[in-house]
Coordinates of C-alpha atoms in Angstrom, one line a residue:
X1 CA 81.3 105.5 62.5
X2 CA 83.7 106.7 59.9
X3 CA 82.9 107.3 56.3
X4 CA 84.8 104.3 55.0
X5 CA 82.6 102.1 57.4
X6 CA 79.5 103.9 56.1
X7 CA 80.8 103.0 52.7
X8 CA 81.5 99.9 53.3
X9 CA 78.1 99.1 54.6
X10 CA 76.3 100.9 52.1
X11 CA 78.0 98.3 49.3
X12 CA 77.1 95.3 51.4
X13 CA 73.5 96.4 52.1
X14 CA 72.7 97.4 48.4
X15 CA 74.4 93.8 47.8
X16 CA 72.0 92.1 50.0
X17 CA 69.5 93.7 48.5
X18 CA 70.2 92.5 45.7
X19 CA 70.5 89.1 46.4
X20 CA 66.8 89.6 48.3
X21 CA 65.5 90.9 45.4
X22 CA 66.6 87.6 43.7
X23 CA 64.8 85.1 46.2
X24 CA 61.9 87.7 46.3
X25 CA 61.5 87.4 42.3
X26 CA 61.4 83.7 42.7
X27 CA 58.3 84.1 45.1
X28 CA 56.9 86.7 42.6
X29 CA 56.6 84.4 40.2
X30 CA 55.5 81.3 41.6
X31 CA 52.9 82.9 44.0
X32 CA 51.9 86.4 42.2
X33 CA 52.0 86.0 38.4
X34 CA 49.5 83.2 38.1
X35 CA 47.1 85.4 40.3
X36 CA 47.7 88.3 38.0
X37 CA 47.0 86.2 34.7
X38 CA 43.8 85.2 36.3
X39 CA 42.7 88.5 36.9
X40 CA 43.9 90.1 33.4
X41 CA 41.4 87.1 32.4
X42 CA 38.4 88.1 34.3
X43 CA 39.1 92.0 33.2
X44 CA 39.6 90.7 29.3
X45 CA 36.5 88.2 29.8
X46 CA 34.2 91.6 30.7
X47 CA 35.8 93.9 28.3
X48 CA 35.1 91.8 25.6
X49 CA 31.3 91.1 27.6
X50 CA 30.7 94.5 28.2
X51 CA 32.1 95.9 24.6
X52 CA 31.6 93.0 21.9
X53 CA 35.5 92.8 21.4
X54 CA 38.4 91.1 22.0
X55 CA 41.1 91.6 24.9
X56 CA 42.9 94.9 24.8
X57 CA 46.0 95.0 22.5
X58 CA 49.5 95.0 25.2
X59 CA 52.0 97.3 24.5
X60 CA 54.4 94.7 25.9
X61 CA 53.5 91.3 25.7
X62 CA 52.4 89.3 28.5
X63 CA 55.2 86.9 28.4
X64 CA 57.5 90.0 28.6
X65 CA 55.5 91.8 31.7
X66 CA 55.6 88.7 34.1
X67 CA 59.8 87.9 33.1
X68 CA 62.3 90.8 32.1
X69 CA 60.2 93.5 33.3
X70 CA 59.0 91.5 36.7
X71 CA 62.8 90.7 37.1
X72 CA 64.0 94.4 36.3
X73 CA 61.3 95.7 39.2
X74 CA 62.0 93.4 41.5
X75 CA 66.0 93.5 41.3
X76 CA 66.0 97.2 40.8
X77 CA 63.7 97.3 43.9
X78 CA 65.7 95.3 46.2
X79 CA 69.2 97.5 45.0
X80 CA 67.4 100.8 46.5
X81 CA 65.6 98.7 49.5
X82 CA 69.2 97.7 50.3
X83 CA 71.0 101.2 50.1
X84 CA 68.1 103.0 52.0
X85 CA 68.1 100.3 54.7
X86 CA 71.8 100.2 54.9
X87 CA 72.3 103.8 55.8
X88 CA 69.2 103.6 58.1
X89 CA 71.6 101.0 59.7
X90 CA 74.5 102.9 60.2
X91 CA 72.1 105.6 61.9
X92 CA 70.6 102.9 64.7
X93 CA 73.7 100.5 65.0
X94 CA 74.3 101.6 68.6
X95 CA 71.5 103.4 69.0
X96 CA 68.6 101.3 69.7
X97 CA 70.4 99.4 72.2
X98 CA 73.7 97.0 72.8
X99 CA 72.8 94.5 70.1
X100 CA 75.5 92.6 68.0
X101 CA 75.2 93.7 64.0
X102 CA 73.2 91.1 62.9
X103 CA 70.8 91.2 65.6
X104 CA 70.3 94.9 64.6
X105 CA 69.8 94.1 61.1
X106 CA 67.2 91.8 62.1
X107 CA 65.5 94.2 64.1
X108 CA 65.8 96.8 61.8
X109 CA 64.4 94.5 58.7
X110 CA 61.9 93.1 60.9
X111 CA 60.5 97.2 62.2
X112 CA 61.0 98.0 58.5
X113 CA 58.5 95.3 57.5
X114 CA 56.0 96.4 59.7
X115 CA 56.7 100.0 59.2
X116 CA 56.5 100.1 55.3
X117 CA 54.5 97.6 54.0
X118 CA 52.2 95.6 56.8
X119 CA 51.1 98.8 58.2
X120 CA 49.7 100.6 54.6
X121 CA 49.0 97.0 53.4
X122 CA 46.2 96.6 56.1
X123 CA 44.6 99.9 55.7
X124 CA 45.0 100.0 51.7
X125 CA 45.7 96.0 50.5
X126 CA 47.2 95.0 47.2
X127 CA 44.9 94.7 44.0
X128 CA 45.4 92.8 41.3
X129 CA 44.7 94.1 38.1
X130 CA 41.0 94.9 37.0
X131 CA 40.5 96.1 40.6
X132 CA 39.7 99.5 41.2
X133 CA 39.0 102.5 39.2
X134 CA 41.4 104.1 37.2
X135 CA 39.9 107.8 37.5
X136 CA 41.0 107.2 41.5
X137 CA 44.3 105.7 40.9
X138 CA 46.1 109.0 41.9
X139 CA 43.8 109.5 45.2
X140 CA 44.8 106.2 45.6
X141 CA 48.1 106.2 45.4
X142 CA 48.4 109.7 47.6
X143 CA 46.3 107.7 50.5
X144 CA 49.0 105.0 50.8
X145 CA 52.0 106.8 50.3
X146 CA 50.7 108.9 53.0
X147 CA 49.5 106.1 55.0
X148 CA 53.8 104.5 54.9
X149 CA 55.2 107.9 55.4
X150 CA 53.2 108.2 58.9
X151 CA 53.6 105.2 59.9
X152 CA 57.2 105.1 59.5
X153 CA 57.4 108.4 61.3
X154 CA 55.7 106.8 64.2
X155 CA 57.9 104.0 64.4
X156 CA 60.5 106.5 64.5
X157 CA 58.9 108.0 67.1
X158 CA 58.2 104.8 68.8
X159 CA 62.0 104.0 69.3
X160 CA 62.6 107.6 70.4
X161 CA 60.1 107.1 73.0
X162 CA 61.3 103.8 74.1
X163 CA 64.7 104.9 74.3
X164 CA 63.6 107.7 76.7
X165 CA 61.6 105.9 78.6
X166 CA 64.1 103.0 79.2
X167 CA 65.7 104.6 82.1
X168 CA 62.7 104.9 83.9
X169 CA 60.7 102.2 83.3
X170 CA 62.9 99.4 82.0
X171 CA 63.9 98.4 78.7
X172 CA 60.5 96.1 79.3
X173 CA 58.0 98.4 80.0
X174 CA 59.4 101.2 77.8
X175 CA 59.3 99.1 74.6
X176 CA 55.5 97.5 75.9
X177 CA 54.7 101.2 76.1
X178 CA 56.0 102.0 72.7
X179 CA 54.4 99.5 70.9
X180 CA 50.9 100.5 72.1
X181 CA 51.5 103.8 71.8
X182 CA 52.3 102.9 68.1
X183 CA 49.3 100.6 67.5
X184 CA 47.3 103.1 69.0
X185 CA 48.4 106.5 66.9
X186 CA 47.8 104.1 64.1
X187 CA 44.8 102.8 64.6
X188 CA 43.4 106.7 65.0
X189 CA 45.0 107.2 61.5
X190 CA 43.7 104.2 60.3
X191 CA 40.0 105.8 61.8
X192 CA 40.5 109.4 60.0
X193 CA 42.0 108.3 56.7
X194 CA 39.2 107.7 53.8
X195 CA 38.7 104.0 52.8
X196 CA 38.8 102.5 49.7
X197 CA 36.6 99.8 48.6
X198 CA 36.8 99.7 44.6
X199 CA 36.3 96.1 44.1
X200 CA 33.5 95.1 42.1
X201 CA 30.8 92.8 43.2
X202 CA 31.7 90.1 41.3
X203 CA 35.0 89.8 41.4
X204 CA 36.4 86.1 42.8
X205 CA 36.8 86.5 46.4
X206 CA 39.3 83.5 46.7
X207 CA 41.5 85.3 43.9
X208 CA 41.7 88.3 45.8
X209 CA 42.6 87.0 48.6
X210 CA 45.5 84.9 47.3
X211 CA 46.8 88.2 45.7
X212 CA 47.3 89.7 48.6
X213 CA 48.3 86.7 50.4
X214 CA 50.9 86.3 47.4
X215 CA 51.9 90.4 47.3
X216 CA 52.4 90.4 51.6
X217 CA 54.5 86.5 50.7
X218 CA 56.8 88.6 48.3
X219 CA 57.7 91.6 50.9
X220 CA 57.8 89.2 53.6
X221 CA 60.6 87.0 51.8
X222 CA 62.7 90.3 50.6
X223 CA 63.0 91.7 54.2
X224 CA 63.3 88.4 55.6
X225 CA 65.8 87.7 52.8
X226 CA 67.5 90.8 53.2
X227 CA 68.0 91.0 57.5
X228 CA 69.5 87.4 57.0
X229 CA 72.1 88.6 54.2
X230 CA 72.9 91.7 55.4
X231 CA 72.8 90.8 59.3
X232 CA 75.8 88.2 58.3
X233 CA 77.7 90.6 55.8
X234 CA 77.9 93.1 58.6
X235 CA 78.8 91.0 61.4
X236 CA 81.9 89.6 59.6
X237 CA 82.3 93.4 58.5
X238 CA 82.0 94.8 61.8
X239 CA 83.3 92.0 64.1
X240 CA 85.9 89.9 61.9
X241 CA 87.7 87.2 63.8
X242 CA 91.3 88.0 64.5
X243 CA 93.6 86.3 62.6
X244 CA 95.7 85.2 65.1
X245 CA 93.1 83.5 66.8
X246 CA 92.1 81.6 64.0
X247 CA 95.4 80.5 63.5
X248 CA 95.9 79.1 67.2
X249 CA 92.6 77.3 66.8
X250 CA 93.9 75.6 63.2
X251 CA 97.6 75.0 64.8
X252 CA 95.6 73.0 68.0
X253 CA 93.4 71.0 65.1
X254 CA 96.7 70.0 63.3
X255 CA 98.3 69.1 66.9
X256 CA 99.3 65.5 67.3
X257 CA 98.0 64.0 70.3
X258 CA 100.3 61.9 72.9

């Protein structure tokens, strides 16, 4: 693949991102901001409890958090999910076996949901605010950065594998066998990692759970978002129709019939 191809596709795919950062910010408000008002309201409603005073003063307002500065993460987001996942394209295009374009940017979205979000998200879930302690919050942080950069490296590995084993057990078996293999490496590091259980006792069980319900909603809509944008601005990119062809079918259309 030549550099102007790579180019190319790296425009389109920060593009897409874009555009999935767009429908993703729709989601993020709808589903996540109400659940994150409700729990800045249970944390003011104890702080005020706990202390005798009022809510905390904001150095940005509310109004201003869950609009311009929800907007400006999510958009700015989707730009950099879009570059990254555009040159990760031009590396498997090919690669991971004779798929058209948009089938490999649906595959690649698709392993890149898994691989970066649902696999941390199930060992360390999304909290809303007032959850966990803010002494921890760079332990925290460390544990699932750790916990997306190995299990991107075993998906990695996981395609290398299947790719090898292809030839000798079937494109089948070979991608059975690299999925277990995957589930199992990371279900061990799953097993070694430390938990983290900061939620207090009290805290609304339903609420919590329709954060993170909302949170995996949000990534599930960008990637989805995303394979669907990008998958069609790479096949026209990629595989354009000739012109010619398009010409002859127009010229047939327009034919009288005798």
């Amino acid at each position: 693949m030549n550099s102007a191809t790579v180019r190319s596709l790296l425009v389109r795919g920060m593009l897409a991102g874009l555009g999935s950062g767009v429908v993703a910010l729709i989601v993020a408000y709808l589903l996540g901001e109400p659940r994150v008002d409700s729990a800045i309201a249970y944390e003011d409603g104890h702080a005020a409890h706990d202390h005798g005073d009022g809510p905390s003063v904001e150095v940005f307002s509310r109004t201003l958090q869950s609009t311009a500065g929800l907007a400006t993460g999510v958009l700015f987001y989707g730009l950099a999910l879009g570059g990254i996942a555009a040159l990760a394209y031009c590396f498997a295009l090919g690669r991971v076996g004779r798929f058209t374009p948009r089938a490999t940017a649906a595959l690649l979205s698709g392993a890149a949901l898994v691989a970066v979000y649902v696999v941390p998200f199930l060992k360390y879930p999304a909290n809303p605010p007032s959850v966990g302690d803010p002494d921890t919050i760079g332990q925290r942080t460390t544990l699932y950065f750790l916990m997306m950069v190995l299990s991107v490296l075993l998906a990695v590995a996981a395609v290398i594998a299947g790719r090898w084993l292809a030839p000798r057990l079937g494109n089948w078996y070979a991608t059975v066998v690299a999925v277990l293999g995957f589930a199992v490496l990371v279900g061990i590091a799953y097993a070694f990692l430390p938990a983290v259980n900061e939620v207090p006792a009290d805290f609304p069980a339903t609420l919590l759970w329709q954060f993170r319900l909302a949170a995996l909603a949000i990534q599930l809509t960008l990637w989805a978002s995303f394979g669907l944008l990008f998958g069609h601005l790479a096949e026209r990119l990629l595989n354009p129709k000739p012109a010619a062809a398009t010409r002859e079918t127009s010229q047939e259309a327009a034919a009288p019939v005798h």
